[in-house]
Coordinates of C-alpha atoms in Angstrom, one line a residue:
Chain A
X1 CA -2.0 10.9 24.2
X2 CA -3.0 14.5 23.6
X3 CA -6.7 15.4 24.0
X4 CA -6.8 16.5 20.4
X5 CA -6.0 13.0 19.2
X6 CA -9.1 11.6 20.8
X7 CA -11.3 14.2 19.0
X8 CA -10.2 12.5 15.8
X9 CA -12.3 9.7 14.6
X10 CA -9.4 8.4 12.6
X11 CA -5.7 9.1 12.8
X12 CA -3.5 7.1 10.5
X13 CA 0.3 7.4 10.0
X14 CA 2.4 5.8 7.4
X15 CA -0.1 3.0 6.6
X16 CA 1.2 0.4 4.2
X17 CA -0.5 -2.7 2.8
X18 CA 1.0 -4.7 0.0
X19 CA -0.6 -7.6 -1.9
X20 CA 2.2 -9.5 -3.6
X21 CA 4.2 -6.8 -5.4
X22 CA 1.5 -4.3 -5.5
X23 CA 1.5 -1.6 -2.8
X24 CA -2.2 -1.0 -2.4
X25 CA -1.7 1.5 0.4
X26 CA 1.7 3.1 0.4
X27 CA 2.6 5.3 3.3
X28 CA -0.8 6.9 3.9
X29 CA -1.5 9.6 6.5
X30 CA -4.9 10.8 7.3
X31 CA -6.7 12.7 10.1
X32 CA -10.5 12.6 10.2
X33 CA -12.2 14.9 12.7
X34 CA -15.3 13.5 14.4
X35 CA -18.7 14.6 13.4
X36 CA -18.3 15.2 9.7
X37 CA -18.6 13.4 6.4
X38 CA -15.0 12.9 5.2
X39 CA -14.6 12.0 1.6
X40 CA -11.8 9.8 0.3
X41 CA -11.7 10.4 -3.4
X42 CA -9.7 8.4 -5.9
X43 CA -9.9 6.3 -9.0
X44 CA -10.3 2.5 -9.0
X45 CA -7.3 0.8 -7.5
X46 CA -6.2 3.9 -5.6
X47 CA -6.3 2.0 -2.3
X48 CA -9.6 3.3 -0.9
X49 CA -11.1 -0.1 -0.1
X50 CA -7.9 -1.4 1.4
X51 CA -7.7 1.7 3.6
X52 CA -11.3 1.1 4.9
X53 CA -10.6 -2.6 5.4
X54 CA -7.6 -1.8 7.6
X55 CA -9.5 0.8 9.6
X56 CA -12.4 -1.6 10.0
X57 CA -10.0 -4.2 11.5
X58 CA -10.5 -6.6 8.6
X59 CA -6.9 -6.2 7.3
X60 CA -3.7 -5.9 9.3
X61 CA -1.5 -3.1 8.1
X62 CA 2.0 -4.2 7.0
X63 CA 3.4 -1.0 8.5
X64 CA 2.3 2.2 10.1
X65 CA -0.4 2.8 12.7
X66 CA -4.1 3.6 12.7
X67 CA -6.3 4.7 15.5
X68 CA -10.0 4.9 15.6
X69 CA -11.2 7.2 18.4
X70 CA -7.8 6.7 20.0
X71 CA -8.0 2.8 19.8
X72 CA -5.3 1.0 17.8
X73 CA -6.9 -1.0 15.0
X74 CA -4.6 -3.9 15.6
X75 CA -4.0 -4.1 19.3
X76 CA -7.5 -2.8 20.3
X77 CA -9.5 -4.3 17.5
X78 CA -12.4 -5.3 19.7
X79 CA -12.7 -1.7 21.1
X80 CA -12.6 -0.4 17.5
X81 CA -15.4 -2.8 16.4
X82 CA -17.6 -1.4 19.1
X83 CA -17.5 2.0 17.6
X84 CA -17.7 1.3 13.9
X85 CA -20.0 0.0 11.3
X86 CA -19.2 -1.0 7.7
X87 CA -21.1 -0.9 4.5
X88 CA -18.8 -2.6 2.1
X89 CA -18.5 -2.0 -1.6
X90 CA -20.1 -5.3 -2.4
X91 CA -23.5 -5.9 -0.8
X92 CA -22.9 -6.7 2.8
X93 CA -26.4 -8.1 3.4
X94 CA -27.4 -11.7 2.9
X95 CA -28.9 -12.3 -0.5
X96 CA -30.9 -15.4 0.6
X97 CA -32.7 -13.7 3.5
X98 CA -35.5 -11.2 3.3
X99 CA -34.8 -7.5 3.9
X100 CA -36.4 -7.8 7.3
X101 CA -34.6 -11.0 8.3
X102 CA -31.3 -9.4 7.5
X103 CA -32.0 -6.5 9.9
X104 CA -33.4 -8.7 12.6
X105 CA -30.4 -11.1 12.4
X106 CA -28.0 -8.2 12.8
X107 CA -30.0 -6.6 15.5
X108 CA -29.9 -9.9 17.5
X109 CA -26.1 -9.9 17.0
X110 CA -26.0 -6.4 18.4
X111 CA -27.7 -7.8 21.5
X112 CA -31.3 -6.9 21.0
X113 CA -33.9 -9.3 22.3
X114 CA -36.0 -10.8 19.6
X115 CA -38.9 -8.4 20.2
X116 CA -36.7 -5.4 20.3
X117 CA -34.9 -6.6 17.2
X118 CA -38.1 -6.9 15.2
X119 CA -39.2 -3.4 16.3
X120 CA -35.9 -1.9 15.4
X121 CA -36.0 -3.6 12.0
X122 CA -39.5 -2.3 11.2
X123 CA -38.5 1.2 12.4
X124 CA -35.6 1.2 10.0
X125 CA -37.4 -0.3 7.1
X126 CA -39.9 2.5 7.4
X127 CA -37.3 5.2 7.8
X128 CA -35.5 3.9 4.7
X129 CA -38.7 3.5 2.6
X130 CA -38.4 -0.2 2.5
X131 CA -41.5 -1.3 4.3
X132 CA -43.1 -2.7 1.1
X133 CA -39.9 -4.7 0.3
X134 CA -39.6 -6.0 3.9
X135 CA -40.7 -9.6 3.0
X136 CA -38.8 -9.9 -0.3
X137 CA -35.6 -11.7 -0.6
X138 CA -32.7 -9.3 -0.8
X139 CA -31.4 -10.7 -4.1
X140 CA -34.8 -9.7 -5.6
X141 CA -34.4 -6.0 -4.6
X142 CA -33.3 -3.3 -6.9
X143 CA -29.8 -1.9 -6.6
X144 CA -31.0 1.2 -4.9
X145 CA -33.1 -0.7 -2.3
X146 CA -30.3 -3.1 -1.6
X147 CA -28.0 -0.2 -0.9
X148 CA -30.5 1.4 1.4
X149 CA -30.9 -1.9 3.2
X150 CA -27.2 -2.1 3.5
X151 CA -26.9 1.3 5.1
X152 CA -29.9 0.6 7.4
X153 CA -28.0 -2.6 8.5
X154 CA -25.1 -0.4 9.4
X155 CA -27.0 1.9 11.8
X156 CA -29.1 -0.7 13.7
X157 CA -27.1 0.6 16.6
X158 CA -25.8 4.1 16.0
X159 CA -22.1 3.7 15.2
X160 CA -19.7 6.5 16.1
X161 CA -18.0 6.0 12.8
X162 CA -19.6 4.6 9.6
X163 CA -17.6 3.4 6.7
X164 CA -19.4 3.7 3.4
X165 CA -17.4 2.2 0.6
X166 CA -18.6 3.6 -2.7
X167 CA -22.2 3.7 -1.6
X168 CA -23.6 4.9 -4.9
X169 CA -21.5 3.1 -7.5
X170 CA -23.8 1.6 -10.1
X171 CA -27.0 3.4 -8.8
X172 CA -29.3 5.5 -11.0
X173 CA -29.5 9.2 -10.2
X174 CA -32.7 9.0 -8.2
X175 CA -31.4 6.2 -5.9
X176 CA -28.2 8.1 -5.6
X177 CA -29.8 11.3 -4.3
X178 CA -31.9 9.1 -1.9
X179 CA -28.6 7.6 -0.5
X180 CA -27.2 11.1 -0.2
X181 CA -30.2 12.2 1.8
X182 CA -29.7 9.3 4.2
X183 CA -26.0 10.0 4.6
X184 CA -26.8 13.7 5.5
X185 CA -29.4 12.5 8.1
X186 CA -27.0 10.0 9.6
X187 CA -24.2 12.6 10.1
X188 CA -26.7 15.0 11.5
X189 CA -27.4 12.5 14.3
X190 CA -23.8 12.6 15.3
X191 CA -22.1 9.8 13.4
X192 CA -18.8 10.4 11.6
X193 CA -19.0 9.1 8.1
X194 CA -15.9 8.0 6.1
X195 CA -17.1 7.9 2.5
X196 CA -15.1 6.6 -0.4
X197 CA -16.1 7.6 -3.9
X198 CA -14.8 7.8 -7.4
X199 CA -17.4 10.4 -8.2
X200 CA -16.3 14.0 -7.8
X201 CA -19.8 15.4 -7.6
X202 CA -20.6 13.0 -4.7
X203 CA -17.6 14.2 -2.7
X204 CA -18.6 17.8 -3.6
X205 CA -22.2 17.2 -2.5
X206 CA -21.6 15.4 0.8
X207 CA -18.1 15.7 2.1
X208 CA -17.1 18.4 4.5
X209 CA -13.5 17.5 4.1
X210 CA -11.9 15.5 1.3
X211 CA -8.7 13.5 0.9
X212 CA -7.6 12.8 -2.6
X213 CA -6.0 9.4 -2.9
X214 CA -3.9 8.1 -5.7
X215 CA -1.5 5.1 -5.8
X216 CA -2.1 4.4 -2.1
X217 CA -1.2 7.9 -0.9
X218 CA -3.0 11.0 0.1
X219 CA -2.0 13.5 -2.6
X220 CA -4.1 16.4 -1.3
X221 CA -6.6 17.1 1.5
X222 CA -8.7 19.8 2.9
X223 CA -12.1 21.3 2.6
X224 CA -13.8 21.5 -0.7
X225 CA -12.9 25.2 -1.0
X226 CA -9.3 24.6 0.0
X227 CA -8.9 21.9 -2.6
X228 CA -10.4 24.0 -5.3
X229 CA -8.2 27.0 -4.4
X230 CA -5.1 24.8 -4.5
X231 CA -5.8 24.0 -8.1
X232 CA -5.5 27.5 -9.3
X233 CA -7.0 31.0 -9.1
X234 CA -9.8 30.1 -11.4
X235 CA -10.5 28.4 -14.6
X236 CA -11.9 29.2 -18.1
X237 CA -13.9 27.0 -20.4
X238 CA -14.2 27.9 -24.0
X239 CA -16.3 26.4 -26.8
X240 CA -15.3 27.3 -30.3
X241 CA -17.6 27.8 -33.3
X242 CA -15.1 25.9 -35.5
X243 CA -13.6 22.8 -34.0
X244 CA -10.8 23.1 -36.6
X245 CA -9.4 26.1 -34.7
X246 CA -8.9 24.3 -31.5
X247 CA -5.2 23.8 -31.7
X248 CA -4.7 27.5 -32.6
X249 CA -7.0 28.6 -29.7
X250 CA -5.2 26.2 -27.3
X251 CA -1.8 27.9 -28.1
X252 CA -3.3 31.4 -27.6
X253 CA -4.9 30.5 -24.3
X254 CA -1.8 28.7 -23.0
X255 CA 0.2 31.9 -23.5
X256 CA -2.4 34.2 -21.8
X257 CA -3.2 31.9 -18.9
X258 CA 0.4 30.9 -18.2
X259 CA -0.7 27.3 -17.5
X260 CA -1.5 24.2 -19.6
X261 CA -4.8 24.2 -21.4
X262 CA -6.6 20.9 -22.0
X263 CA -9.0 19.8 -24.8
X264 CA -12.4 18.7 -23.5
X265 CA -14.4 15.7 -24.6
X266 CA -16.3 18.1 -26.7
X267 CA -14.3 18.4 -30.0
X268 CA -14.7 22.2 -29.9
X269 CA -14.1 22.6 -26.2
X270 CA -11.0 23.7 -24.2
X271 CA -10.4 24.3 -20.5
X272 CA -7.6 25.6 -18.5
X273 CA -6.6 27.0 -15.1
X274 CA -5.3 30.5 -14.6
X275 CA -1.8 30.3 -13.0
X276 CA -2.0 31.5 -9.4
X277 CA 1.1 33.7 -9.8
X278 CA -0.2 35.6 -12.8
X279 CA -0.4 39.3 -12.1
X280 CA -3.6 41.3 -12.9
X281 CA -6.2 39.2 -11.1
X282 CA -7.8 36.1 -12.6
X283 CA -11.0 37.8 -13.8
X284 CA -8.9 40.3 -15.7
X285 CA -6.8 37.5 -17.3
X286 CA -10.0 35.8 -18.3
X287 CA -11.2 39.0 -20.1
X288 CA -7.7 39.3 -21.7
X289 CA -7.9 35.7 -22.9
X290 CA -11.2 36.4 -24.6
X291 CA -9.8 39.5 -26.3
X292 CA -6.7 37.5 -27.5
X293 CA -8.9 34.9 -29.1
X294 CA -11.0 37.5 -30.9
X295 CA -7.8 39.2 -32.2
X296 CA -6.5 35.9 -33.5
X297 CA -9.7 35.5 -35.5
X298 CA -11.1 32.7 -33.4
X299 CA -14.8 32.8 -33.0
X300 CA -16.0 31.7 -29.6
X301 CA -19.6 30.3 -29.1
X302 CA -19.3 29.8 -25.3
X303 CA -17.0 31.2 -22.7
X304 CA -17.2 30.7 -18.9
X305 CA -14.9 31.7 -16.1
X306 CA -15.2 30.4 -12.5
X307 CA -13.6 28.7 -9.5
X308 CA -12.3 25.3 -10.4
X309 CA -14.5 22.2 -10.1
X310 CA -13.2 19.1 -8.3
X311 CA -12.7 17.6 -11.7
X312 CA -10.2 20.3 -12.4
X313 CA -8.6 19.8 -9.0
X314 CA -8.1 16.1 -9.7
X315 CA -6.7 16.9 -13.1
X316 CA -4.3 19.4 -11.7
X317 CA -3.2 16.9 -9.0
X318 CA -2.8 13.8 -11.0
X319 CA -2.7 15.0 -14.6
X320 CA -5.2 12.2 -15.3
X321 CA -8.9 13.0 -15.5
X322 CA -10.2 10.1 -17.6
X323 CA -9.3 7.4 -15.1
X324 CA -11.5 9.0 -12.5
X325 CA -14.5 10.1 -14.3
X326 CA -14.9 7.2 -16.6
X327 CA -14.3 4.5 -14.1
X328 CA -17.2 2.1 -13.6
X329 CA -18.1 -0.3 -10.9
Chain B
X1 CA -38.5 13.0 10.0
X2 CA -38.0 9.8 11.9
X3 CA -34.9 9.3 14.0
X4 CA -32.7 6.8 12.2
X5 CA -30.4 6.0 15.0
X6 CA -31.4 4.3 18.2
X7 CA -29.6 4.0 21.6
X8 CA -27.7 0.7 21.8
X9 CA -28.9 -2.3 23.8
X10 CA -26.9 -3.5 26.8
X11 CA -24.1 -4.9 24.6
X12 CA -23.4 -7.2 21.7
X13 CA -24.6 -10.9 21.8
X14 CA -22.3 -13.3 23.7
X15 CA -20.6 -16.3 22.0
X16 CA -23.5 -18.7 22.5
X17 CA -26.3 -16.2 21.5
X18 CA -24.3 -15.1 18.5
X19 CA -23.7 -18.8 17.4
X20 CA -27.4 -19.6 17.8
X21 CA -28.3 -16.5 15.8
X22 CA -26.1 -17.7 12.9
X23 CA -27.6 -21.2 13.2
X24 CA -31.0 -19.5 12.7
X25 CA -29.5 -17.8 9.7
X26 CA -28.7 -21.3 8.2
X27 CA -32.2 -22.5 8.8
X28 CA -33.7 -19.3 7.2
X29 CA -31.6 -19.9 4.1
X30 CA -32.9 -23.5 3.8
X31 CA -36.4 -22.1 4.1
X32 CA -35.8 -19.6 1.3
X33 CA -33.6 -21.7 -0.9
X34 CA -34.9 -25.3 -0.4
X35 CA -33.0 -26.4 -3.5
X36 CA -29.9 -26.4 -1.3
X37 CA -31.3 -29.5 0.3
X38 CA -30.8 -31.3 -3.0
X39 CA -27.7 -33.0 -1.8
X40 CA -29.2 -33.9 1.6
X41 CA -32.1 -35.6 -0.1
X42 CA -30.4 -36.9 -3.3
X43 CA -27.3 -38.5 -1.9
X44 CA -29.0 -40.7 0.8
X45 CA -31.8 -41.8 -1.5
X46 CA -29.5 -42.5 -4.4
X47 CA -26.9 -44.4 -2.3
X48 CA -29.5 -46.6 -0.5
X49 CA -31.5 -47.6 -3.6
X50 CA -28.6 -47.8 -6.1
X51 CA -26.2 -49.9 -4.0
X52 CA -28.8 -52.2 -2.6
X53 CA -30.3 -53.2 -6.0
X54 CA -27.1 -52.9 -8.0
X55 CA -24.7 -55.0 -5.8
X56 CA -27.2 -56.9 -3.5
X57 CA -27.5 -60.0 -5.7
X58 CA -23.8 -60.2 -6.5
X59 CA -22.5 -59.6 -3.0
X60 CA -24.9 -61.4 -0.8
X61 CA -27.1 -63.5 -3.1
X62 CA -30.2 -61.5 -2.4
X63 CA -30.9 -57.8 -2.1
X64 CA -32.8 -58.3 1.1
X65 CA -29.8 -59.9 2.8
X66 CA -27.4 -57.3 1.4
X67 CA -29.6 -54.5 2.8
X68 CA -29.1 -55.9 6.3
X69 CA -25.4 -55.5 5.8
X70 CA -25.4 -52.3 3.7
X71 CA -27.9 -50.0 5.4
X72 CA -25.7 -48.9 8.4
X73 CA -23.0 -48.3 5.8
X74 CA -25.1 -46.1 3.6
X75 CA -26.2 -44.2 6.7
X76 CA -22.6 -43.3 7.4
X77 CA -21.7 -42.8 3.8
X78 CA -24.6 -40.4 3.0
X79 CA -24.1 -38.3 6.1
X80 CA -20.3 -38.1 5.6
X81 CA -20.8 -37.0 1.9
X82 CA -23.2 -34.3 3.0
X83 CA -20.5 -32.8 5.3
X84 CA -18.5 -31.5 2.3
X85 CA -21.2 -28.9 1.7
X86 CA -20.3 -27.2 5.1
X87 CA -16.9 -26.2 3.5
X88 CA -18.5 -25.3 0.2
X89 CA -21.1 -23.0 1.9
X90 CA -18.4 -21.4 4.1
X91 CA -16.2 -20.7 1.1
X92 CA -19.1 -19.2 -0.8
X93 CA -20.1 -17.0 2.2
X94 CA -16.6 -15.7 2.5
X95 CA -16.6 -14.3 -1.0
X96 CA -19.6 -12.1 -0.3
X97 CA -19.5 -8.8 1.6
X98 CA -21.7 -10.3 4.3
X99 CA -18.8 -11.8 6.2
X100 CA -16.9 -8.5 6.1
X101 CA -19.8 -7.0 8.0
X102 CA -19.9 -9.9 10.6
X103 CA -16.2 -9.7 11.1
X104 CA -16.3 -5.9 11.7
X105 CA -18.9 -6.4 14.4
X106 CA -18.1 -6.7 18.1
X107 CA -19.1 -10.3 18.4
X108 CA -17.2 -13.6 19.0
X109 CA -15.3 -13.9 15.8
X110 CA -15.8 -17.7 15.1
X111 CA -19.6 -17.3 15.7
X112 CA -20.6 -17.3 12.0
X113 CA -18.7 -20.6 11.4
X114 CA -19.8 -22.3 14.6
X115 CA -23.4 -21.2 14.0
X116 CA -23.3 -22.5 10.4
X117 CA -22.1 -25.9 11.7
X118 CA -24.8 -26.0 14.3
X119 CA -27.3 -25.4 11.5
X120 CA -25.7 -28.2 9.5
X121 CA -26.6 -30.6 12.2
X122 CA -30.1 -30.4 11.0
X123 CA -29.0 -31.3 7.5
X124 CA -27.1 -34.4 8.8
X125 CA -30.1 -35.5 10.8
X126 CA -32.4 -35.1 7.8
X127 CA -30.0 -37.2 5.6
X128 CA -29.8 -39.9 8.3
X129 CA -33.5 -39.9 8.7
X130 CA -34.0 -40.4 5.0
X131 CA -31.6 -43.4 4.8
X132 CA -33.2 -45.1 7.9
X133 CA -36.8 -44.4 6.7
X134 CA -36.0 -45.7 3.2
X135 CA -34.2 -48.7 4.6
X136 CA -37.1 -49.8 6.7
X137 CA -39.5 -49.3 3.8
X138 CA -37.2 -51.6 1.7
X139 CA -37.3 -54.3 4.4
X140 CA -34.4 -53.6 6.7
X141 CA -34.9 -54.9 10.2
X142 CA -32.9 -53.6 13.1
X143 CA -32.4 -56.1 15.9
X144 CA -31.2 -53.4 18.2
X145 CA -34.6 -51.7 18.0
X146 CA -35.3 -48.0 18.1
X147 CA -32.7 -47.2 20.7
X148 CA -30.1 -48.9 18.6
X149 CA -31.1 -47.0 15.5
X150 CA -31.2 -43.7 17.3
X151 CA -27.8 -44.3 18.9
X152 CA -26.3 -45.2 15.5
X153 CA -27.8 -42.0 14.0
X154 CA -26.4 -39.9 16.9
X155 CA -23.0 -41.5 16.5
X156 CA -22.9 -40.9 12.8
X157 CA -24.0 -37.3 13.2
X158 CA -21.3 -36.8 15.9
X159 CA -18.6 -38.1 13.6
X160 CA -20.0 -36.0 10.7
X161 CA -19.9 -32.8 12.8
X162 CA -16.3 -33.5 13.6
X163 CA -15.4 -34.2 10.0
X164 CA -17.1 -31.0 8.8
X165 CA -14.3 -29.0 10.5
X166 CA -11.9 -30.5 8.0
X167 CA -14.1 -29.1 5.2
X168 CA -14.3 -25.7 6.8
X169 CA -10.5 -25.7 7.0
X170 CA -10.4 -26.6 3.3
X171 CA -13.0 -24.0 2.6
X172 CA -10.7 -21.3 4.1
X173 CA -7.7 -22.5 2.2
X174 CA -9.1 -23.1 -1.3
X175 CA -10.2 -20.2 -3.5
X176 CA -13.6 -21.3 -4.9
X177 CA -16.6 -23.3 -3.7
X178 CA -16.1 -25.6 -6.7
X179 CA -12.5 -26.4 -5.7
X180 CA -13.7 -27.3 -2.2
X181 CA -16.4 -29.6 -3.6
X182 CA -14.0 -31.3 -6.1
X183 CA -11.2 -31.9 -3.6
X184 CA -13.8 -33.0 -1.0
X185 CA -15.2 -35.7 -3.3
X186 CA -11.7 -36.8 -4.5
X187 CA -10.8 -37.4 -0.8
X188 CA -14.2 -38.9 0.1
X189 CA -14.5 -41.5 -2.6
X190 CA -11.5 -43.6 -1.6
X191 CA -12.1 -42.8 2.1
X192 CA -15.6 -44.3 2.0
X193 CA -15.2 -47.0 -0.7
X194 CA -12.0 -48.5 0.8
X195 CA -13.8 -49.4 3.9
X196 CA -16.4 -52.0 5.1
X197 CA -19.3 -49.9 3.8
X198 CA -20.1 -52.1 0.8
X199 CA -18.1 -55.3 1.3
X200 CA -16.3 -57.1 4.1
X201 CA -12.6 -56.2 3.8
X202 CA -11.6 -59.9 4.1
X203 CA -12.4 -60.2 0.4
X204 CA -9.8 -57.5 -0.5
X205 CA -6.1 -58.1 -1.3
X206 CA -4.0 -57.9 1.9
X207 CA -2.6 -54.4 1.3
X208 CA -6.0 -52.9 0.7
X209 CA -7.5 -54.8 3.6
X210 CA -5.0 -53.2 5.9
X211 CA -6.0 -49.8 4.7
X212 CA -9.7 -50.6 5.0
X213 CA -9.3 -52.0 8.5
X214 CA -7.5 -48.9 9.6
X215 CA -10.0 -46.5 8.0
X216 CA -11.9 -44.5 10.6
X217 CA -15.0 -44.8 8.4
X218 CA -14.8 -48.7 8.8
X219 CA -14.8 -48.2 12.6
X220 CA -17.7 -45.9 12.4
X221 CA -19.7 -48.3 10.2
X222 CA -18.8 -51.4 12.3
X223 CA -20.0 -49.5 15.4
X224 CA -23.2 -48.3 13.6
X225 CA -23.9 -51.8 12.5
X226 CA -23.4 -53.2 15.9
X227 CA -25.6 -50.5 17.5
X228 CA -28.4 -51.2 15.0
X229 CA -28.0 -55.0 15.6
X230 CA -27.9 -54.5 19.4
X231 CA -24.4 -55.9 19.8
X232 CA -22.3 -52.8 20.2
X233 CA -19.6 -52.7 22.9
X234 CA -18.8 -49.5 24.8
X235 CA -15.2 -50.0 23.5
X236 CA -16.5 -49.5 19.9
X237 CA -18.6 -46.5 20.8
X238 CA -15.8 -44.8 22.7
X239 CA -13.4 -45.5 19.9
X240 CA -15.6 -43.5 17.5
X241 CA -16.1 -40.7 20.0
X242 CA -12.4 -40.5 20.5
X243 CA -11.7 -40.3 16.8
X244 CA -14.4 -37.6 16.4
X245 CA -12.8 -35.7 19.3
X246 CA -9.3 -36.0 17.8
X247 CA -10.5 -34.6 14.4
X248 CA -12.3 -31.7 16.2
X249 CA -9.3 -30.9 18.4
X250 CA -7.1 -30.5 15.3
X251 CA -9.4 -28.9 12.8
X252 CA -11.7 -26.7 14.9
X253 CA -8.8 -24.5 16.1
X254 CA -7.2 -24.6 12.6
X255 CA -10.5 -23.4 11.1
X256 CA -10.7 -20.7 13.7
X257 CA -7.2 -19.4 13.2
X258 CA -7.5 -19.5 9.4
X259 CA -10.8 -17.7 9.7
X260 CA -9.3 -14.9 11.9
X261 CA -6.4 -14.5 9.5
X262 CA -8.4 -14.6 6.4
X263 CA -8.1 -11.2 4.7

């Protein structure tokens, strides 16, 4: 094994997992460097959870190999389990126990004596803002508190690699940013985090590197900047004064930008990427587009030009924006 | 800002410590959800009262005399019925994310199942205690004295623990807790009724008598009766122990293998 392979928290090649006729994971390759938050972004059913379950030694791959810190997930499952921790998509804490009992139980399983387990539980309850909820049954906690408890349960002993499967699905915005803060703190203490999400802004906020997964394969990967650059030189968004002119405006913009232009959810909105091979620089083309619209007698109420968002990246990669952004838990 | 992560302890809990921790989990769940003891309390009380007063006069001429015959039978019956819930509980646990977490931890993999069964021992003893207590209150007299009664309870609990491995196996094969419960009771009704729990098999048609005589529940009940009457032979007791061991040897590894493969 080369030394670079052991610097990788995860290295998977050609992973396949089928359930009946459905190929949940279909020849997936991924490299995850240690010490970062690595996002796995994709719609529901893209294979994210199946990937995590294979890496966490819960599912045996049908084909391909996966190594976690150089240990094979099938042949050296025990060694893998010593390095990882899993926060599943569905609450992986016991509903019929109190918050504190959940942490004490897991701390005992990690080998803490009963005194040390109680101390560690209290320390984490405090660190996660759960001290007041300590004696309450887990099923009575709010979604946000339960998620935090779930994450606390995963770092009773500092894991080298933490799997967070859709940690903020179904949470309100405040609980969400609380979870994000925790993830940042955990990674700052040296844990590699593999985070799956169907929210683009979450990947944008947290992940140093992102793999976009669709139909069980990685269809793009890189840093946020690299992914954005791959989607085009830049994009424009236009809002028209008269929604009735949208089709006409779309035709004008398509010609100028040299790439498809898509209608927004807003009935008067349009957005499009500037083709990377377009001469004249993307800012110049944006100006030109505005001029063409004016000349065609189309009145514009809003116009913006900028680097593409991850939304646009996903759109460019899959041609299917709605599936991702409208998916619910 | 507090440090979230802490240095690890010496290493994860060993098989015994992990199993005991999971047994503690079962007891905590009983503490927080006492309703789940409904079966443990309801079944023994119902069986003892109902069958004594319903059949007593018809079968033995008097309820008092029938109780002498019936009580060791309801002891076995009640505890054996309660075992089904071991499979139901395991099946329900598996559908939660909790077991994914346990299975991704560096602990002895069967520990959650073994621990739950250790915790279930407490449920069996509670059910047995209720039957015996109620029996004495209704006028049952054990000629074997306290040692006989305790030995009978111990033997029934041993058999029940062995039998619970069949339900955990079923709990891993079937999809829902309800399915486990339904199939469990469909199996248990003929298994317990076609036996010597309620009536002596000599009153049955020959073909049914053969089944009842071969039924391991009959052997368990015969031995429990003998222990409580102070007439048990070591041959009877060893027979039940051997049956329990045989059930465990088949179904404990089967449960373990199915549990490891469960995805």
